[in-house]
Coordinates of C-alpha atoms in Angstrom, one line a residue:
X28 CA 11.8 26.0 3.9
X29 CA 13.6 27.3 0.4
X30 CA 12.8 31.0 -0.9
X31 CA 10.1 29.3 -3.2
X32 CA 8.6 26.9 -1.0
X33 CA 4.5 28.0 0.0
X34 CA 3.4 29.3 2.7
X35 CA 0.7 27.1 3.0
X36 CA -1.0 23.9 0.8
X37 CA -4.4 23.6 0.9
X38 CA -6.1 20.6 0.1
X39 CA -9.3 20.6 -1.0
X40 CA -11.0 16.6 0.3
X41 CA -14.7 17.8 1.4
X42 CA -16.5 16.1 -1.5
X43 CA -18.6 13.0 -1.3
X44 CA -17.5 11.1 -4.2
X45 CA -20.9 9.8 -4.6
X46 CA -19.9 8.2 -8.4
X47 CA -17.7 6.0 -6.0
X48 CA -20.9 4.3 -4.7
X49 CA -19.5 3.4 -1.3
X50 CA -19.7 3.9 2.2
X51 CA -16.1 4.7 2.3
X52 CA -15.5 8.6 1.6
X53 CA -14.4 8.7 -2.0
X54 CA -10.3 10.3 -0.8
X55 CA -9.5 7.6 1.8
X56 CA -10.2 4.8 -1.2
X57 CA -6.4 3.4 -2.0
X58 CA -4.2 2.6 -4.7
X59 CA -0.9 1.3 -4.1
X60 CA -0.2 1.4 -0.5
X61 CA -1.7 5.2 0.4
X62 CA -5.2 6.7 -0.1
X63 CA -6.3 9.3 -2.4
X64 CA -5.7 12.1 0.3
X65 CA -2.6 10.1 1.5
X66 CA -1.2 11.3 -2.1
X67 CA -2.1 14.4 -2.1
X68 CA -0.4 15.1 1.7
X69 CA 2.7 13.1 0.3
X70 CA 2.8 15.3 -2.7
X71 CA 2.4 18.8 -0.7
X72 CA 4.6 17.7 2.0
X73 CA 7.5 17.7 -0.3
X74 CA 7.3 21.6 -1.2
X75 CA 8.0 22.4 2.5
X76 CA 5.2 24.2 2.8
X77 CA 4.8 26.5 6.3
X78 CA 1.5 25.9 6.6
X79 CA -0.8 22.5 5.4
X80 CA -4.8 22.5 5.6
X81 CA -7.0 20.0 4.9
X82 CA -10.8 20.9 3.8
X83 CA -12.5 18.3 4.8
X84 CA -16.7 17.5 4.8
X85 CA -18.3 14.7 4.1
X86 CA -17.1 11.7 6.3
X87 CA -14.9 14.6 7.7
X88 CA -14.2 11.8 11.2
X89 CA -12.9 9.6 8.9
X90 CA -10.9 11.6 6.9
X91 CA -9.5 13.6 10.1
X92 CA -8.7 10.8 11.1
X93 CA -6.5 9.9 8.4
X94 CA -5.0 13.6 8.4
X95 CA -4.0 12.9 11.6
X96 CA -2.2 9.9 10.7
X97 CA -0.4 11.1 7.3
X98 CA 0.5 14.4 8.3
X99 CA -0.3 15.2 12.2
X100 CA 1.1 18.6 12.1
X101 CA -2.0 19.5 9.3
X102 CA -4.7 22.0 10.3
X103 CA -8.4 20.3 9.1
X104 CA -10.8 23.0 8.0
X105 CA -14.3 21.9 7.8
X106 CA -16.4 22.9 5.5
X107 CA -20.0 21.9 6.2
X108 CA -21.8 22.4 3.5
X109 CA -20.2 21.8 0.0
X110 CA -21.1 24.8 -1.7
X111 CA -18.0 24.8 -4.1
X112 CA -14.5 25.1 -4.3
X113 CA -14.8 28.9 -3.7
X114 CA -17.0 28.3 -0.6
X115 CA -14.0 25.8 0.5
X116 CA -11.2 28.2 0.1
X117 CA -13.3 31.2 1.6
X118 CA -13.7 28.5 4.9
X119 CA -10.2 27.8 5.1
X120 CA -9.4 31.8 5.1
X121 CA -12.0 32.5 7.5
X122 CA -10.6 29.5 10.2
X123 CA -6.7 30.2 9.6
X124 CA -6.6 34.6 8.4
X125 CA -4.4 36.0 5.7
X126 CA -1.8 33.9 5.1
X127 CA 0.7 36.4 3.4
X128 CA 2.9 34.7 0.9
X129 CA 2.4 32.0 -1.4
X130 CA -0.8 29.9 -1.0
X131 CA -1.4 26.4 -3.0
X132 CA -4.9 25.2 -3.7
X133 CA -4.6 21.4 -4.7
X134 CA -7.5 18.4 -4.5
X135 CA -7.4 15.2 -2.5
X136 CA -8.7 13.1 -5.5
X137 CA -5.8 13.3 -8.0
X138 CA -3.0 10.7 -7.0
X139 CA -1.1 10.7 -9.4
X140 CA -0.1 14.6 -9.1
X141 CA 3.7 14.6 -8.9
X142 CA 5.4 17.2 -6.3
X143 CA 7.5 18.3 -9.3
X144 CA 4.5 19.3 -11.1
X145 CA 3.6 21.4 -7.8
X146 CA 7.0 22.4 -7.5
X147 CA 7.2 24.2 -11.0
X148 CA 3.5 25.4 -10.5
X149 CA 4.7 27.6 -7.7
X150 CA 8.3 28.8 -9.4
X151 CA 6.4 29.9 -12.3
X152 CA 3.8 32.1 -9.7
X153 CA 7.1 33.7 -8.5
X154 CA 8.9 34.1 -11.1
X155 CA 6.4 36.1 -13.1
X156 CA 5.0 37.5 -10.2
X157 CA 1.5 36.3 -10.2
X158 CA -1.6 36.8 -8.6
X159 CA -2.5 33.8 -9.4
X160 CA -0.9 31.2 -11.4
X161 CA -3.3 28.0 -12.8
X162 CA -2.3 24.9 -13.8
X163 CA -3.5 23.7 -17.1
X164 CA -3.9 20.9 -19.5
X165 CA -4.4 20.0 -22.8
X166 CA -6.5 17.2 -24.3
X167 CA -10.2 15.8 -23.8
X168 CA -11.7 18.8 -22.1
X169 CA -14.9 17.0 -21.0
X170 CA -16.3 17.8 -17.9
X171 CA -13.8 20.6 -17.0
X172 CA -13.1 24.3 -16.9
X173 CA -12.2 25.9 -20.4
X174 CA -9.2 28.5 -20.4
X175 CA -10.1 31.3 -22.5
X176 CA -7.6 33.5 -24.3
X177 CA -7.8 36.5 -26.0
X178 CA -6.4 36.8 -29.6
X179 CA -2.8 37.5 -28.6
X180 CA -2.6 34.0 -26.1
X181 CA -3.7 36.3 -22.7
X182 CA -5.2 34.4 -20.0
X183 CA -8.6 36.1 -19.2
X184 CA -10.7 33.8 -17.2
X185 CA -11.8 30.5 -16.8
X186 CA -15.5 29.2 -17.9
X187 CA -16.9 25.9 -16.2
X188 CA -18.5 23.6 -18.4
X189 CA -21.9 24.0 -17.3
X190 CA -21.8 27.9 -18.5
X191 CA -19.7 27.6 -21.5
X192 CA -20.5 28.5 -25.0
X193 CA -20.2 26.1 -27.9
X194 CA -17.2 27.8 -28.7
X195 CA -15.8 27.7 -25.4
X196 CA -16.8 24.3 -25.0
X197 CA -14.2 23.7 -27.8
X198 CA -11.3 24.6 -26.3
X199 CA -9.2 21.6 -25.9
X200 CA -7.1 23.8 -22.5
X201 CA -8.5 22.9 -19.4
X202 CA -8.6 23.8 -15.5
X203 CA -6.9 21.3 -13.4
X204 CA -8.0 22.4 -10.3
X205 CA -4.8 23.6 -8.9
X206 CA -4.1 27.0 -8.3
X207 CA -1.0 29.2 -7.0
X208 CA -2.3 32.4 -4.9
X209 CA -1.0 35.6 -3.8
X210 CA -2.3 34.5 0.3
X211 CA -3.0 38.2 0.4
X212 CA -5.0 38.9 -2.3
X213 CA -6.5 35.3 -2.3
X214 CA -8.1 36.4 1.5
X215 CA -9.5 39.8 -0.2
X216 CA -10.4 38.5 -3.4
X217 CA -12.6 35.3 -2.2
X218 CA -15.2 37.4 -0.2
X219 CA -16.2 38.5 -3.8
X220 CA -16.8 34.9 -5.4
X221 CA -20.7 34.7 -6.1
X222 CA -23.0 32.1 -6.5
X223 CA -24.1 33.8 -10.2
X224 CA -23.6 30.5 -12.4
X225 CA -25.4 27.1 -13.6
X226 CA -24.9 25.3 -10.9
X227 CA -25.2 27.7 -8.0
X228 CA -22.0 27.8 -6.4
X229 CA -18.6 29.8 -5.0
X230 CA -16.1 28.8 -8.2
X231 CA -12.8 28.9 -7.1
X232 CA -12.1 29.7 -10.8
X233 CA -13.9 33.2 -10.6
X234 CA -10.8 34.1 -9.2
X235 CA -8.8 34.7 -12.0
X236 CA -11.4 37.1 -13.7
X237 CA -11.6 38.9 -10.4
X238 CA -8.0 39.7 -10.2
X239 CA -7.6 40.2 -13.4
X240 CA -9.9 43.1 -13.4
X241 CA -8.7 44.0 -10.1
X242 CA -5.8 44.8 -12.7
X243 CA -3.2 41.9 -11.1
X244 CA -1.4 39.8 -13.2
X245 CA -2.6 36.5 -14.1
X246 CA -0.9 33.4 -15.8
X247 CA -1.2 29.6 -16.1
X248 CA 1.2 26.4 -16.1
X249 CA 0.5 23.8 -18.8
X250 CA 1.4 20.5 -16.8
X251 CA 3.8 18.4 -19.0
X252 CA 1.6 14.8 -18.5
X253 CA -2.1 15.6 -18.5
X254 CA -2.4 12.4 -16.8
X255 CA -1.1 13.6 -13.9
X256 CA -4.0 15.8 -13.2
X257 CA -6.9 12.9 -13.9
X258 CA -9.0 13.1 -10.8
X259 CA -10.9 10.2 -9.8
X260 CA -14.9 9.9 -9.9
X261 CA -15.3 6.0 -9.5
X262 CA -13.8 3.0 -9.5
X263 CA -13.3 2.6 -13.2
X264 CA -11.1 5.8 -12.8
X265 CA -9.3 4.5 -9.7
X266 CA -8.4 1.4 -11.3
X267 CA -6.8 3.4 -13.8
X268 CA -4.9 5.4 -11.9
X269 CA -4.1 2.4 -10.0
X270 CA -2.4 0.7 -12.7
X271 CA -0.4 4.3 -14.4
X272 CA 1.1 4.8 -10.8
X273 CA 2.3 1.2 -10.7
X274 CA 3.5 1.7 -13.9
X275 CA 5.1 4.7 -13.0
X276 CA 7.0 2.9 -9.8
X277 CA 7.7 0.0 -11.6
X278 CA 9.7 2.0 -14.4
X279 CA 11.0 4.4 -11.4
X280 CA 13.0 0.8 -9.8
X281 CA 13.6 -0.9 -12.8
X282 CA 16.0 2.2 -13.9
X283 CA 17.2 1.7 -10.7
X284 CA 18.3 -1.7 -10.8
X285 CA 16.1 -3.7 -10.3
X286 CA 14.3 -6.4 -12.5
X287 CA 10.8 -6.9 -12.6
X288 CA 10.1 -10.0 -14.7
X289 CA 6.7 -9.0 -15.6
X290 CA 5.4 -5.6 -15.0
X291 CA 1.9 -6.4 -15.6
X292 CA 1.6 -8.9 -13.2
X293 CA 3.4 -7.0 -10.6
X294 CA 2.6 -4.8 -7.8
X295 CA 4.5 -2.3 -5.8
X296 CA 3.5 -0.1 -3.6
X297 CA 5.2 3.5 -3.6
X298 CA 6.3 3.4 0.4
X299 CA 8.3 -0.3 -0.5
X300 CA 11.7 0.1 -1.0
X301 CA 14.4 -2.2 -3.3
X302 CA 18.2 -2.8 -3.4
X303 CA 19.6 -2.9 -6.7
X304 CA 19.9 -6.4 -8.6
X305 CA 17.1 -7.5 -6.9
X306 CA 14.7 -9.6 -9.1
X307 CA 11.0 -9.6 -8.7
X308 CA 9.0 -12.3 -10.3
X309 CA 5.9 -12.5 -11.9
X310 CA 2.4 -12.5 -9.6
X311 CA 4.0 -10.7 -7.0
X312 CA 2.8 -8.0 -4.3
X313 CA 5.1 -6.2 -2.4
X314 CA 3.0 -4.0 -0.1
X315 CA 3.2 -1.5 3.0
X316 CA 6.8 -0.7 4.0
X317 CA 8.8 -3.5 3.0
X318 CA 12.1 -3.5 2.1
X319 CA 13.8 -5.3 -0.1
X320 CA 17.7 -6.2 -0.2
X321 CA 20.3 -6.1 -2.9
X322 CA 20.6 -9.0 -4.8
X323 CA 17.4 -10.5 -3.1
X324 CA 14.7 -12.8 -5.7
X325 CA 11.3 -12.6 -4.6
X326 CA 8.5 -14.2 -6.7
X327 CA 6.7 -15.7 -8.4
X328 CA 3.8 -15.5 -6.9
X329 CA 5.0 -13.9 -3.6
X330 CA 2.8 -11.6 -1.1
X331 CA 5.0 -9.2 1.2
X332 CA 3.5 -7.1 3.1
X333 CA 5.2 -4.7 6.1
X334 CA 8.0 -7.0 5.3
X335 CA 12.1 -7.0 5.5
X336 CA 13.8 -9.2 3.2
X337 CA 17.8 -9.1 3.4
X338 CA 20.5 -8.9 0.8
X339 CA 20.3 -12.6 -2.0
X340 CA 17.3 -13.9 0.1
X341 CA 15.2 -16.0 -2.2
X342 CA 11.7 -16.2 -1.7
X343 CA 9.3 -18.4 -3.8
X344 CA 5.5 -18.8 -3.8
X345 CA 5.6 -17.0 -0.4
X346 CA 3.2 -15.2 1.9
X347 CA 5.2 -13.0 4.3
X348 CA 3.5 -10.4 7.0
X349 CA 5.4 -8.4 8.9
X350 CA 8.3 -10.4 8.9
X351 CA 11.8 -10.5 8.5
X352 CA 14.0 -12.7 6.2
X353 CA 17.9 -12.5 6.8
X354 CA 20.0 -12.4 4.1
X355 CA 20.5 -15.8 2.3
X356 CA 17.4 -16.9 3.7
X357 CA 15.3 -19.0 1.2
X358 CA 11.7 -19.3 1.5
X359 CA 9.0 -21.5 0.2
X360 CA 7.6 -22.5 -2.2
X361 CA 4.4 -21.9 0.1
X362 CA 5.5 -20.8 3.2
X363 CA 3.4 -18.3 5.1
X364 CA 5.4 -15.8 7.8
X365 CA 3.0 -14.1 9.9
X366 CA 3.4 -11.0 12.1
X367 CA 6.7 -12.0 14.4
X368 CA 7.8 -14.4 12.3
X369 CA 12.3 -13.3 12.0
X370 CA 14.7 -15.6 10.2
X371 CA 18.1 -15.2 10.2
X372 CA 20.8 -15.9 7.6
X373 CA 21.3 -18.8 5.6
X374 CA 18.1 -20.3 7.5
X375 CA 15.8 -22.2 5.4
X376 CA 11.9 -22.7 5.6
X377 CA 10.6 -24.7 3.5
X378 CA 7.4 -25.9 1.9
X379 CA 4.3 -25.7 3.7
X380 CA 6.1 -24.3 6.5
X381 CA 4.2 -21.6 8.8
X382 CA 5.8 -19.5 11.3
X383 CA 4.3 -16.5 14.0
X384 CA 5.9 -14.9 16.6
X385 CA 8.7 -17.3 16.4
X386 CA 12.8 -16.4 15.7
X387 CA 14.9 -18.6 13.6
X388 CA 18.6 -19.0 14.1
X389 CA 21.2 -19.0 11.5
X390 CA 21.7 -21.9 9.5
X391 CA 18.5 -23.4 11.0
X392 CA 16.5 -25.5 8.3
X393 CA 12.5 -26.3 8.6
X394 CA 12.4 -28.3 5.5
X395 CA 8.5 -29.0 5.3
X396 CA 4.8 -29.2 6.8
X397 CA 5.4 -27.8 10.3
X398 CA 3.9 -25.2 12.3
X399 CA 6.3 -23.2 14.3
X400 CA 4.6 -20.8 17.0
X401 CA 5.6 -18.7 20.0
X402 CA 8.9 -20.5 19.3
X403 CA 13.0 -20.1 19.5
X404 CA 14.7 -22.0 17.1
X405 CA 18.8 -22.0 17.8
X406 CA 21.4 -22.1 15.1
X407 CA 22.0 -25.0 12.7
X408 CA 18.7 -26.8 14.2
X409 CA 17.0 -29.3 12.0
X410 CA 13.1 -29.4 12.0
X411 CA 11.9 -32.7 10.8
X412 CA 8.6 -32.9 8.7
X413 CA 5.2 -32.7 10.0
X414 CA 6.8 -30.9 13.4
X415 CA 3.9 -28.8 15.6
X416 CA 5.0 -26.4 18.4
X417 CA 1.6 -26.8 20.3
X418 CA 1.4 -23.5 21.7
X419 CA -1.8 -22.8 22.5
X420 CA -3.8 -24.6 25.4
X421 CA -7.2 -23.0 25.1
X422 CA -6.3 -20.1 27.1
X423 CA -2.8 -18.8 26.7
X424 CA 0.3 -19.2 24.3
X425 CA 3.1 -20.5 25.5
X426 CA 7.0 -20.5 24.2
X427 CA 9.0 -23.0 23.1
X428 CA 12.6 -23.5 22.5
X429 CA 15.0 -25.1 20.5
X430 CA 18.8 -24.9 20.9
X431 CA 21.7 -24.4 18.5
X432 CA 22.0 -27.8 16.1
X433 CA 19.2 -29.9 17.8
X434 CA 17.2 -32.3 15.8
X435 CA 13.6 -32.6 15.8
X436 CA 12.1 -35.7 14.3
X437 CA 9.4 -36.0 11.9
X438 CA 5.9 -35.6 13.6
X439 CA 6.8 -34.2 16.8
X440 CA 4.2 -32.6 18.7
X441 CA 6.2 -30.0 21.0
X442 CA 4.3 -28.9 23.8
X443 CA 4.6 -25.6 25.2
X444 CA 6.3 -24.2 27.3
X445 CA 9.3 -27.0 26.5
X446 CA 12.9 -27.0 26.0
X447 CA 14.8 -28.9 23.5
X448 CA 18.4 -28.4 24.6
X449 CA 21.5 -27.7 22.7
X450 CA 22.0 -30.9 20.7
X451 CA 19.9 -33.3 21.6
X452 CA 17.0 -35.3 19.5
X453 CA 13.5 -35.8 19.4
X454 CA 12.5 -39.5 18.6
X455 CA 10.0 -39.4 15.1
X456 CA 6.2 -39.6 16.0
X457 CA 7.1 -38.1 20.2
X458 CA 4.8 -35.6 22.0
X459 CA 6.8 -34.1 23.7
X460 CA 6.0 -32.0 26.9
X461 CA 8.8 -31.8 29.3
X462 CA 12.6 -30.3 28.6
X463 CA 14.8 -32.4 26.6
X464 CA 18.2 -31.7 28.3
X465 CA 21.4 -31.0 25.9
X466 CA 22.8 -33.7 24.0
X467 CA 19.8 -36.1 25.1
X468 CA 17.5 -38.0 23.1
X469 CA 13.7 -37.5 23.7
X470 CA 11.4 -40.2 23.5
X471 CA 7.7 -40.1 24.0
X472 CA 5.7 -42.3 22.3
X473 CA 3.9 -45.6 22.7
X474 CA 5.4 -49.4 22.3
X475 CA 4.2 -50.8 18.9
X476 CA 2.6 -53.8 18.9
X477 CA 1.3 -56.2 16.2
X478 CA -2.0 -58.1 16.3
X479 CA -0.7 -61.5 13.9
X480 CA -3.2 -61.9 11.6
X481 CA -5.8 -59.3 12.2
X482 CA -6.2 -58.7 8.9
X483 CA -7.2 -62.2 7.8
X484 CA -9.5 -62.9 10.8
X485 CA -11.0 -59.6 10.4
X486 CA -11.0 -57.8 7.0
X487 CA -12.1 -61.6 5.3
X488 CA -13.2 -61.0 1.4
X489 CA -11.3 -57.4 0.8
X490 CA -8.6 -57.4 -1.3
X491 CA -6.2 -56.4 1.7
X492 CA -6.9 -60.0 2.9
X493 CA -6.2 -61.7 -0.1
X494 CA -3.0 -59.9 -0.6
X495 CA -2.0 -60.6 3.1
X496 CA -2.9 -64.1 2.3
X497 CA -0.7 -64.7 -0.6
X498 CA 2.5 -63.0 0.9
X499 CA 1.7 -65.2 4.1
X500 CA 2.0 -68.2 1.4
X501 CA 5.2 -67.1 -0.2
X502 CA 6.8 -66.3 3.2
X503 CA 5.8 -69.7 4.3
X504 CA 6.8 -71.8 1.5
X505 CA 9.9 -69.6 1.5
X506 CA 10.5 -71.1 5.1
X507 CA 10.1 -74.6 4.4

């Protein structure tokens, strides 16, 4: 922990979100690979704080739940009734004690809140010594907290909406939400928050009139992007956000090397990571943790999700799941890689080709319409089109494999559990369901046999009888 890192973050994640209008709790809805409070933990985790609490109320399982998962070492503070963001604050004090040092208040709806921002919110509480230090914006004021000034630029207090006068309603600087604390005074000072306003509740923001007057010194941040403080209400709002912090990744790899054909049509979620000179085509997803190598083109239209890709991989029209392509690799066009699925280099898998649970040796090629399961595909093997590993029998999977350089022939049906060994062949058309030793031939199909003149005798009056009729002609007067 630095000399200006906090000595706790809280986040404030009780509300119900009810402009939302869903049954999910309005800070576990997503955008671009975490949820609303997921952001907020990412974004106080990177201060180093000593302490991190959570406020959390209605669907408080749910959302402990995700605590738990983001950031296990976070305390959850319930706050049972939501009776403001005073009432919050005074709950967490009341569960954890003074908490001497300095004390972040931040909110689990506003995802696009940078850790800089937090960072600088805090430096400029120390350096000037603050009580309390608020950060501010400027812009359309509707809806939130007016800072009021005195003549000379003093901060005196903060006026919610609901009480303001027209004049105050006027002022175009605005409350975030996020505050920097004194811990010690904060755990004094909230006991004294009252319920004396329009809409009947503990204001966090009464804090900075009761310090004030308490004859601390109080001062505010104006936060350099007001967009980064937009918090979310319902889904028109989260869609927004959505697409400003895929903007803001996008631009974030693109400086970094890597093209992104067309931004608008591409998504990236902000725990994926990319090698520089990769290219990323248009109509493309890359989601989860996937990683992406240098030099590697992925799209169009590719979906990769929990997904490694290695270095000049090329991946086209592609729907890849927790999978991993080697480097070299190419992919598609339509291809789907489900969970399991690992190729390595210089394989190929081709169109229509679908893979689970199944490793791919170097050099290997599955050129077209085959289904590869449970399966073990050696190096430099040839898959012939229309193969199935049949690897299910109703009850159980079971594994196949295929040594280094054999060849599989169009329309196998491999039938697990079954060897192919190094170098040998499967005849086009086999089922095959016992080992094929090395360097054999499989066969496993039936004789073909020829009914002369079926066609004629049978099919009398179609037009495939009067064309079998007339080559039956030619091929006899041919003959004579």
């Amino acid at each position: 922990m630095s000399e200006t890192s906090p000595a706790a973050v809280v986040i404030l994640a009780a509300g119900e979100g009810r402009r939302m209008k869903s049954r999910t709790p309005k800070v576990l809805h997503t955008l671009c690979g975490r949820t609303m409070v997921g952001h907020a933990l990412a974004a106080a985790q990177e201060l180093g704080p000593a302490r991190l609490v959570v406020v959390v109320g209605h669907g408080r399982d749910q959302v402990s739940d995700e605590v738990a998962a983001v950031a296990p070492d976070a305390r959850v503070v319930v706050q049972d009734q939501q009776f403001g963001t005073g009432h919050a604050v005074r709950m967490v004090t009341e569960a954890i004690g003074v908490v001497p040092g300095t004390v972040v208040v931040t909110l689990g709806d506003m995802p696009l809140l940078r850790a800089e921002t937090l960072r600088a919110l805090v430096e400029r509480h120390h350096q000037e010594g603050n009580a309390v230090t608020v950060l501010t914006a400027r812009g359309d004021a509707a809806g939130y907290g007016r800072i009021v000034r005195d003549p000379q630029g003093a901060f005196l207090r903060i006026v919610e909406e609901g009480d303001a006068t027209p004049a105050e309603r006027a002022i175009d600087e605005y409350n975030s939400g996020l505050f920097a604390f004194d811990g010690t005074l904060l755990a004094d000072a909230i006991k004294r928050v009252t319920t004396d306003n329009a809409q009947q509740q503990e204001y966090l923001t009464d804090m900075v009139d009761i310090l004030r007057r308490d004859g601390h010194q109080v001062g505010t941040l104006t936060a350099a992007d007001a967009g980064e403080v937009a918090g979310i209400n319902d889904r028109v709002q989260l869609a927004a956000a959505r697409r400003a912090l895929n903007d803001r990744t996008l631009e974030g790899w693109m400086r970094a090397g890597v093209t992104v054909v067309d931004p608008l049509s591409t998504w990236v979620d902000v725990t994926v990571t990319i090698g520089e000179d990769a290219e990323i085509g248009p109509q493309t997803q890359l989601l989860g943790t996937t990683v992406i190598g240098e030099g590697a083109k992925i799209g169009p239209g590719c979906l990769l999700e929990d997904t490694t890709v290695g270095e000049d991989a090329v991946l086209l029209h592609a729907v890849c799941r927790q999978a991993e392509v080697g480097p070299r690799v190419t992919v598609g066009p339509f291809a789907y890689l489900r969970p399991g699925a690992s190729i390595a280099a210089d394989a190929h898998i081709g169109t229509y080709v679908e893979l689970k649970k199944s490793t791919v040796g170097p050099g290997a090629k599955l050129p077209h319409l085959t289904y590869v399961g449970d399966a073990t595909i050696g190096a430099g093997a040839n898959i012939g089109a229309g193969v199935i590993f049949a690897n299910y029998d109703g009850q159980a999977k079971h594994p196949t494999t295929v040594g280094e350089h054999a060849f599989v022939g169009s329309n196998t049906v491999l039938v697990a559990p079954v060897t192919v060994g190094d170098g040998a062949y499967t005849a086009a058309g086999s089922a095959i369901a016992e080992d094929v030793p090395a360097g054999d031939l499989g066969i496993a199909r039936g004789r073909q046999h020829n009914s002369d003149g079926w066609v004629v005798r049978n099919r009398a009056g179609t037009r495939s009888a009067g064309a079998a009729t007339r080559a039956r002609s030619l091929d006899l007067n041919e003959g004579s």
